mmCIF file of C-alpha atoms in Angstrom:
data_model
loop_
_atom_site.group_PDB
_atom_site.id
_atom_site.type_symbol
_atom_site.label_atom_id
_atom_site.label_comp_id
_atom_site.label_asym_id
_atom_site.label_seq_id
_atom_site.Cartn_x
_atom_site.Cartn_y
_atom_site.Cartn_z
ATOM 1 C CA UNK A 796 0.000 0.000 0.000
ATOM 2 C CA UNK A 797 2.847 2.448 0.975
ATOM 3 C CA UNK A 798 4.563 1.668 -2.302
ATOM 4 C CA UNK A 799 1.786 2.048 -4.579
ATOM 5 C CA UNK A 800 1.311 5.665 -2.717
ATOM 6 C CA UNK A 801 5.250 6.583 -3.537
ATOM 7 C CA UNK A 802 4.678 5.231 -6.797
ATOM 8 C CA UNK A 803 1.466 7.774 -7.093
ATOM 9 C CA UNK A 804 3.379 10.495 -5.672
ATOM 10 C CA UNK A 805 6.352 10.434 -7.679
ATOM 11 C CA UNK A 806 4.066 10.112 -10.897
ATOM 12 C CA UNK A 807 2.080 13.195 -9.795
ATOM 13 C CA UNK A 808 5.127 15.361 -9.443
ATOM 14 C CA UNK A 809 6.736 14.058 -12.538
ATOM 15 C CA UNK A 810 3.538 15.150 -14.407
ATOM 16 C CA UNK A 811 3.587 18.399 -12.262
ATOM 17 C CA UNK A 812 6.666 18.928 -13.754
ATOM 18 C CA UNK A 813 6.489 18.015 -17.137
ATOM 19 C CA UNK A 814 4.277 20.337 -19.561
ATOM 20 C CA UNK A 815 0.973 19.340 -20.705
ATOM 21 C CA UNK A 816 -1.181 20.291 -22.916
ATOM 22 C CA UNK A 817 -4.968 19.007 -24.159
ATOM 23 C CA UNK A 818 -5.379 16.937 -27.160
ATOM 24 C CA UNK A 819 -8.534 19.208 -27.810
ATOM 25 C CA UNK A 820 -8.223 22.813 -26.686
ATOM 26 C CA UNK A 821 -4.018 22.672 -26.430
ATOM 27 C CA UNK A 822 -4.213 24.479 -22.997
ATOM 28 C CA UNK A 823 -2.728 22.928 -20.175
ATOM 29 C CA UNK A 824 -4.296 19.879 -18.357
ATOM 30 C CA UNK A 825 -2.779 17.435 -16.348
ATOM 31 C CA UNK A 826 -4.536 14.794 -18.638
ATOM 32 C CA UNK A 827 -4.048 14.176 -22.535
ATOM 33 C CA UNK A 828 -7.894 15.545 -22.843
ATOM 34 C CA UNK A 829 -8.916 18.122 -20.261
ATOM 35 C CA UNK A 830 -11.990 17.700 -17.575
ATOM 36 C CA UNK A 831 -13.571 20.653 -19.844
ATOM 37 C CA UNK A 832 -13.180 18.965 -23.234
ATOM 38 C CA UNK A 833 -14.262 15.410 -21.871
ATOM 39 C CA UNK A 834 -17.400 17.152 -19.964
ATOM 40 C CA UNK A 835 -18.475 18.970 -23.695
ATOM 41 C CA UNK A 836 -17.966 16.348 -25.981
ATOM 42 C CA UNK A 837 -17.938 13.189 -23.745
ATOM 43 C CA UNK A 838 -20.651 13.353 -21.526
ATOM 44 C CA UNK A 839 -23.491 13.158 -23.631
ATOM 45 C CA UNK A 840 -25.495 9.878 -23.605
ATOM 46 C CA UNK A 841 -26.961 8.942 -26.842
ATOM 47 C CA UNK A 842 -29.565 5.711 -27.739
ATOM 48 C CA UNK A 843 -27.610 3.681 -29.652
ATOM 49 C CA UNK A 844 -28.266 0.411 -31.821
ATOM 50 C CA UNK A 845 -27.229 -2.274 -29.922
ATOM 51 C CA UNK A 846 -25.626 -4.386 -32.432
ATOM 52 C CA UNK A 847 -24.487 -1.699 -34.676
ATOM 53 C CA UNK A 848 -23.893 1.467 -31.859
ATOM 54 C CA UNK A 849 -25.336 3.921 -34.720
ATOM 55 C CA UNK A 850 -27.701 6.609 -32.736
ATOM 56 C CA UNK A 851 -31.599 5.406 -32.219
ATOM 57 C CA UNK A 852 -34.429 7.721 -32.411
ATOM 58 C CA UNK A 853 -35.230 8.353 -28.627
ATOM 59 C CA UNK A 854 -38.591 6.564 -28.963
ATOM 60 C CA UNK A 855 -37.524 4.195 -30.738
ATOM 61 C CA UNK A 856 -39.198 0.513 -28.725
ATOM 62 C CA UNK A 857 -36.069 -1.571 -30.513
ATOM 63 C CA UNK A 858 -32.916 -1.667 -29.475
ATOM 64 C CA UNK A 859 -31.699 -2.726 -32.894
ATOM 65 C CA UNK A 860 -31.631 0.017 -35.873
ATOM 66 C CA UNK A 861 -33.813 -1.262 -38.848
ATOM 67 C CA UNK A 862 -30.838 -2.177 -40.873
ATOM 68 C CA UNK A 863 -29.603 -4.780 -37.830
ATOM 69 C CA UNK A 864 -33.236 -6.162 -37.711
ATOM 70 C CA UNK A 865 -32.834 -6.641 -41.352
ATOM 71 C CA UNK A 866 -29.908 -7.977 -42.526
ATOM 72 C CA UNK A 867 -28.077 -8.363 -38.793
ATOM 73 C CA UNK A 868 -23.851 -8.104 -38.896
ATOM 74 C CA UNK A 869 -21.947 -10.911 -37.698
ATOM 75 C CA UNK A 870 -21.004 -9.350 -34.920
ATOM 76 C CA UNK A 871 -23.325 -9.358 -32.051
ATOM 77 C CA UNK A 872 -22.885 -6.070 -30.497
ATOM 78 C CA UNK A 873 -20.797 -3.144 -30.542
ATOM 79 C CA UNK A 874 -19.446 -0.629 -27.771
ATOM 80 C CA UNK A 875 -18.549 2.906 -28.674
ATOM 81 C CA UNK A 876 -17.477 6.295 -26.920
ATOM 82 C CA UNK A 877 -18.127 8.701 -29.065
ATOM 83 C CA UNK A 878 -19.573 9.913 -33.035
ATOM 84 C CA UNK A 879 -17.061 10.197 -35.075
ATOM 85 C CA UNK A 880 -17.538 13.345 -35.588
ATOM 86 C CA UNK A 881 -15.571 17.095 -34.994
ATOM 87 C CA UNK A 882 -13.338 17.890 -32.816
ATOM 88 C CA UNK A 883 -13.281 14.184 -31.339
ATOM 89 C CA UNK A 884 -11.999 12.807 -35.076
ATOM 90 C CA UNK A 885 -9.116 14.647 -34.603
ATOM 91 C CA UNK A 886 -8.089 12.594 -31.834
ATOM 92 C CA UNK A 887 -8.115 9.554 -33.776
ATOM 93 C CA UNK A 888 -5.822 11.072 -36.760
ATOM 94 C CA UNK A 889 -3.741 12.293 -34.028
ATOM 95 C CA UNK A 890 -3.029 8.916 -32.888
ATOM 96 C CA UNK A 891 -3.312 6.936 -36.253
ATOM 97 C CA UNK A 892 -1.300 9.371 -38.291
ATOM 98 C CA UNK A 893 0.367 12.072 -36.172
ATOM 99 C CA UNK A 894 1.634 9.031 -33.826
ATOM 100 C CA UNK A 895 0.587 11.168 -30.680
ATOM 101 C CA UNK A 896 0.884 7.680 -29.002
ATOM 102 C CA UNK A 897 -0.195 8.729 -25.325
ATOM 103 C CA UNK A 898 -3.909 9.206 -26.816
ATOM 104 C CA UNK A 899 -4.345 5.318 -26.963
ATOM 105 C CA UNK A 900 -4.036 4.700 -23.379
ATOM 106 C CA UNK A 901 -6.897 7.412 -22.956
ATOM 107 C CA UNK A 902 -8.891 6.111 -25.487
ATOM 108 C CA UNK A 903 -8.646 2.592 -23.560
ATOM 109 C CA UNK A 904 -9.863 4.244 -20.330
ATOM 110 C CA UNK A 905 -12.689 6.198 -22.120
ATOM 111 C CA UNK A 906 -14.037 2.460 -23.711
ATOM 112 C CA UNK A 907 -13.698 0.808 -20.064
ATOM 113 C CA UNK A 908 -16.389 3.285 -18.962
ATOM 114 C CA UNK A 909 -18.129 2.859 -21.856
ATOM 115 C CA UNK A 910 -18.288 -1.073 -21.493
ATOM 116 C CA UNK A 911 -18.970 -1.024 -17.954
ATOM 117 C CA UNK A 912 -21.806 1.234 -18.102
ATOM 118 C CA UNK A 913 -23.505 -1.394 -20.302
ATOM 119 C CA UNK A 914 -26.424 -3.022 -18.586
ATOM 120 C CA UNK A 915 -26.810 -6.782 -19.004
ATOM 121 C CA UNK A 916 -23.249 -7.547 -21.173
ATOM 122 C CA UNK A 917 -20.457 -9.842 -20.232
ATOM 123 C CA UNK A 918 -17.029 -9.052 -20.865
ATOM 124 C CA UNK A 919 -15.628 -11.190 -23.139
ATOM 125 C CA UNK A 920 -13.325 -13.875 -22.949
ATOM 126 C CA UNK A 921 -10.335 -12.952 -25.288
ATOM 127 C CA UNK A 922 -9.542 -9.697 -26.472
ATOM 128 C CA UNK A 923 -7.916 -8.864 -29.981
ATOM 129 C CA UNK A 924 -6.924 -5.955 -32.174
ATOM 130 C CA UNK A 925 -8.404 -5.645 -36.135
ATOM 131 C CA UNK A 926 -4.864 -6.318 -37.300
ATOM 132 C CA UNK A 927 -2.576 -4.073 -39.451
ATOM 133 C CA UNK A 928 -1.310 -5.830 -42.784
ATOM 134 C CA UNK A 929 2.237 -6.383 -42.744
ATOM 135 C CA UNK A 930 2.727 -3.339 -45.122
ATOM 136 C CA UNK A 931 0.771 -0.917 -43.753
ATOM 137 C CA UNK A 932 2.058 -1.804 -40.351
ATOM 138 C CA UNK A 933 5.868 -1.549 -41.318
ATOM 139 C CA UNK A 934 4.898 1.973 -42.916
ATOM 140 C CA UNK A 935 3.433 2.526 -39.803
ATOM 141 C CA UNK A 936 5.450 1.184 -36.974
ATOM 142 C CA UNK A 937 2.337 0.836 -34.859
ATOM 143 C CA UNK A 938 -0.994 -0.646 -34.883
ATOM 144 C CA UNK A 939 -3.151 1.813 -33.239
ATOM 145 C CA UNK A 940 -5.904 -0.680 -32.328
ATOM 146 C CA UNK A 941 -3.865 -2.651 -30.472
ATOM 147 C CA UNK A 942 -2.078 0.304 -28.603
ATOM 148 C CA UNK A 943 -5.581 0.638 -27.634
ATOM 149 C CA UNK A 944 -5.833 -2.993 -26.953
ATOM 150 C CA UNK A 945 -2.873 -3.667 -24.522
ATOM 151 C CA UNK A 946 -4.198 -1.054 -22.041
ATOM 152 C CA UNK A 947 -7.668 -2.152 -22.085
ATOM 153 C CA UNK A 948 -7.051 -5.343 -20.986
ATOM 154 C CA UNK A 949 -5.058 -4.579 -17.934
ATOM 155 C CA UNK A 950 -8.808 -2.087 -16.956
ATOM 156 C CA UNK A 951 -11.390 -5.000 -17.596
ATOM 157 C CA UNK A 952 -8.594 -7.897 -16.291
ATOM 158 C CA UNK A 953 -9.422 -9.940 -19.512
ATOM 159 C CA UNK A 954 -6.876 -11.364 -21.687
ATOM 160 C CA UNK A 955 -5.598 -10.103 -24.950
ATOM 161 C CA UNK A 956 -3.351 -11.909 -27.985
ATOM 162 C CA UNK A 957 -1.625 -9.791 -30.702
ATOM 163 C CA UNK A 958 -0.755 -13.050 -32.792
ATOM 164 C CA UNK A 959 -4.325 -14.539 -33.340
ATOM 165 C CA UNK A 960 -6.255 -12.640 -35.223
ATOM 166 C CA UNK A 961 -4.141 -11.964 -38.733
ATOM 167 C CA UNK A 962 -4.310 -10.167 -42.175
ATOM 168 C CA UNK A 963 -4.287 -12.989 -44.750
ATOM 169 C CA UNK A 964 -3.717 -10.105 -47.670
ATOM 170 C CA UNK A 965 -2.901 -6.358 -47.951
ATOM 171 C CA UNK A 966 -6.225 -4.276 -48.266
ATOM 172 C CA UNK A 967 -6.808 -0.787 -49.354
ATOM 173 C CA UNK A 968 -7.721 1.196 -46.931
ATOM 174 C CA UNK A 969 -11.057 1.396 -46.211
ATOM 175 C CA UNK A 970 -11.581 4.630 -45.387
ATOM 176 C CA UNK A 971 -10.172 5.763 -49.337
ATOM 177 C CA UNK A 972 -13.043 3.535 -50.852
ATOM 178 C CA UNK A 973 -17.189 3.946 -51.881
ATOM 179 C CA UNK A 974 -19.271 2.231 -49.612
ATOM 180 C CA UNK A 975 -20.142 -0.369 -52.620
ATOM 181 C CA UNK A 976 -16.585 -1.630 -52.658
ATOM 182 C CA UNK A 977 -15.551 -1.715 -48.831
ATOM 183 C CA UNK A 978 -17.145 -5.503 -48.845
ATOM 184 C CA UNK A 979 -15.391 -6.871 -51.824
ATOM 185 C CA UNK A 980 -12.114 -4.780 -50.690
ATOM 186 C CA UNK A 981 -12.033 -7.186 -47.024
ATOM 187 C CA UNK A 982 -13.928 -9.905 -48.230
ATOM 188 C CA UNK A 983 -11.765 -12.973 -46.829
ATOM 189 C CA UNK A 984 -9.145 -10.649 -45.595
ATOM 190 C CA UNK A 985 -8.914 -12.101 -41.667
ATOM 191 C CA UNK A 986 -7.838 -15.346 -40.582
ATOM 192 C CA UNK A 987 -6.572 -17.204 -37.592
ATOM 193 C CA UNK A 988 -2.709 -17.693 -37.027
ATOM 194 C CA UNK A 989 -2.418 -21.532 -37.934
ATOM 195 C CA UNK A 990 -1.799 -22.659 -34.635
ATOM 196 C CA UNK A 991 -4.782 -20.900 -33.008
ATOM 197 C CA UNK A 992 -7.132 -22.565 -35.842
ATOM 198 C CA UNK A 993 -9.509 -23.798 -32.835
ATOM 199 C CA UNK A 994 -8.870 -22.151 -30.183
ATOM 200 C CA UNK A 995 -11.735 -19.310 -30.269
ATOM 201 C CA UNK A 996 -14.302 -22.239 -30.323
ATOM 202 C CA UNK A 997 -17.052 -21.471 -28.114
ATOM 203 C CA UNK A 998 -15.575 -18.024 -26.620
ATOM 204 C CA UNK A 999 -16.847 -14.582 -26.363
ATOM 205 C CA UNK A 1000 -13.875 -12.427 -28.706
ATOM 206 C CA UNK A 1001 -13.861 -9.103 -28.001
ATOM 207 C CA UNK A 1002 -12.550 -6.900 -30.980
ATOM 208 C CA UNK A 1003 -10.944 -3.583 -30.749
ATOM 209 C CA UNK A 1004 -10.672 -0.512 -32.986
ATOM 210 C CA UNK A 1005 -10.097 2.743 -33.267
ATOM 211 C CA UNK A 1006 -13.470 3.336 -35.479
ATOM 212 C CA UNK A 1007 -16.013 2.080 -37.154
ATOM 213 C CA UNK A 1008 -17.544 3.204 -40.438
ATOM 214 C CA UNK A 1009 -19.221 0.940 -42.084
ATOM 215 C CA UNK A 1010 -19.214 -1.609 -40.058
ATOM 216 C CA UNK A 1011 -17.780 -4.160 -42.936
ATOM 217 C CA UNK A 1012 -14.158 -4.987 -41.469
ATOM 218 C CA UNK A 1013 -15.863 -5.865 -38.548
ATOM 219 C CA UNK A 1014 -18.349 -7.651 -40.186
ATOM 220 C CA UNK A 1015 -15.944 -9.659 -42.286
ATOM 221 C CA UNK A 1016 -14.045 -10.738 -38.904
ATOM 222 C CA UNK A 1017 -17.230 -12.122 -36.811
ATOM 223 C CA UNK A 1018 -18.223 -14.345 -39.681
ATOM 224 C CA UNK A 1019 -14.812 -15.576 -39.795
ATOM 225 C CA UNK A 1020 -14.307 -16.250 -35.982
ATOM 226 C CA UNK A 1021 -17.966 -18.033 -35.770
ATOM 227 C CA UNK A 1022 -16.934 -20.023 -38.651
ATOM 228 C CA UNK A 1023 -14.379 -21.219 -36.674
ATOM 229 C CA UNK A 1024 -16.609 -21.968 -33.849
ATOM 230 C CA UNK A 1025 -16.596 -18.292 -31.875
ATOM 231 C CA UNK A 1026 -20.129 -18.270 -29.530
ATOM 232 C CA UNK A 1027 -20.162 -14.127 -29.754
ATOM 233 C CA UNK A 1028 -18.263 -11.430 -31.060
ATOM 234 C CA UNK A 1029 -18.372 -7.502 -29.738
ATOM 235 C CA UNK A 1030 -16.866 -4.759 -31.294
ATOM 236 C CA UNK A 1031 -15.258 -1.863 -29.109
ATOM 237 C CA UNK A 1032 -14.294 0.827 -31.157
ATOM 238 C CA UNK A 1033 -13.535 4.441 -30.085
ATOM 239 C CA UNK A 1034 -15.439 6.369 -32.196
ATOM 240 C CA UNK A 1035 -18.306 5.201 -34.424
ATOM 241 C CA UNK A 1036 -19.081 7.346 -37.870
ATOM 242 C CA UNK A 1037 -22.233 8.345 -38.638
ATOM 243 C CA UNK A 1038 -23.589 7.036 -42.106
ATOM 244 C CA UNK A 1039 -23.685 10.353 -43.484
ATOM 245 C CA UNK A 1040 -20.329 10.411 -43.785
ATOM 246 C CA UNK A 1041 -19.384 7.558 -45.488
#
């Protein structure tokens, strides 16, 4: 107890000492988004599809959106923190391509709350990253989902793997493409490492992002864990994008 209270100490004057500035507003804050920013843009609870987290009218009776009740995803459910939407998009280029690393940690903390203020959901049993391909992640030199993914498993005390879940071919990027062609473009683009062929059989996989657009990539990884025998699959992504802005 006496250690971990050094160990708090010394980090609190370290960060007393070292300058700081929001991700958001760029004035100082002892955090990487200030109490003001999170309380604007972060507080606000919005009705969300449950499979799909898009927003739900308010009186809407179904917790599904009518495209999930439709012509349901793969994935059973999805977790998100925020719209993808201004200013909080910036903090997701920031980390993806400005490689403002300390935002992943933060956006790991802001999903814990997010997931644990969801009535009636498990945690899952496994958690994995949408992986990089090996291109794009040498180009890279990080894959931001699982920056996100290695902090959020230490919060919810539920195991992650890096290895597992794999690119089996390069993909454009998603975000570059129509909405017609994002299906074809990851269609069969996820596997399991070879060794792990049956080892999701039965379990709950949690899979983390950064965002969501379209839902597709995610989409494309479900049907390819339950094919190998996965009992559930939720998405926790950051920041979901509204469809106006495919």
């Amino acid at each position: 107890m006496i250690t971990d209270k050094l160990k708090q100490a010394w980090q609190n004057s370290i960060a007393a000492l070292i300058p700081n500035s929001c991700a958001l507003c760029h004035l100082d804050s002892s955090d990487v988004v200030c109490s003001a920013c999170q309380l604007a843009y972060f507080q606000t609870e919005q009705h969300r599809c449950l499979q799909c987290a898009l927003p739900l009218p308010p009186a809407s009776a179904s917790p599904r959106c009518g495209d999930c009740l439709s012509n349901p995803p793969a994935f059973d459910r999805t977790v998100t923190v925020c719209d993808y939407a201004a200013p909080q998009d910036q903090l997701v280029l920031s980390l993806k391509f400005g490689h403002q690393l300390a935002l992943a940690p933060w956006f790991a903390r802001m999903l814990r709350d997010s997931i644990l203020q969801q009535q009636g959901s498990e945690l899952p049993d496994l958690l994995c990253a949408v992986p990089l391909g090996a291109k794009r992640l040498a180009e890279r030199g990080f894959n931001q989902a699982w920056e996100i993914t290695r902090t959020l498993t230490k919060h919810l005390g539920v195991p992650g793997d890096v290895h597992i879940l794999q690119r089996s071919r390069e993909t454009a990027m998603q975000s570059g493409l129509p909405t017609a062609a994002r299906a074809r473009n990851v269609k069969h683009a996820f596997c399991l490492c070879q060794h792990d062929m049956d080892s999701v059989r039965d379990l709950h996989l949690g899979i983390v992002d950064d965002v969501m657009t379209t839902g597709m990539t995610m989409h494309e990884i479900a049907t390819m864990l339950k094919r190998h025998g996965a009992a559930k699959v939720t998405a926790y992504v950051f920041a979901r994008t509204l469809p106006h802005i495919h």
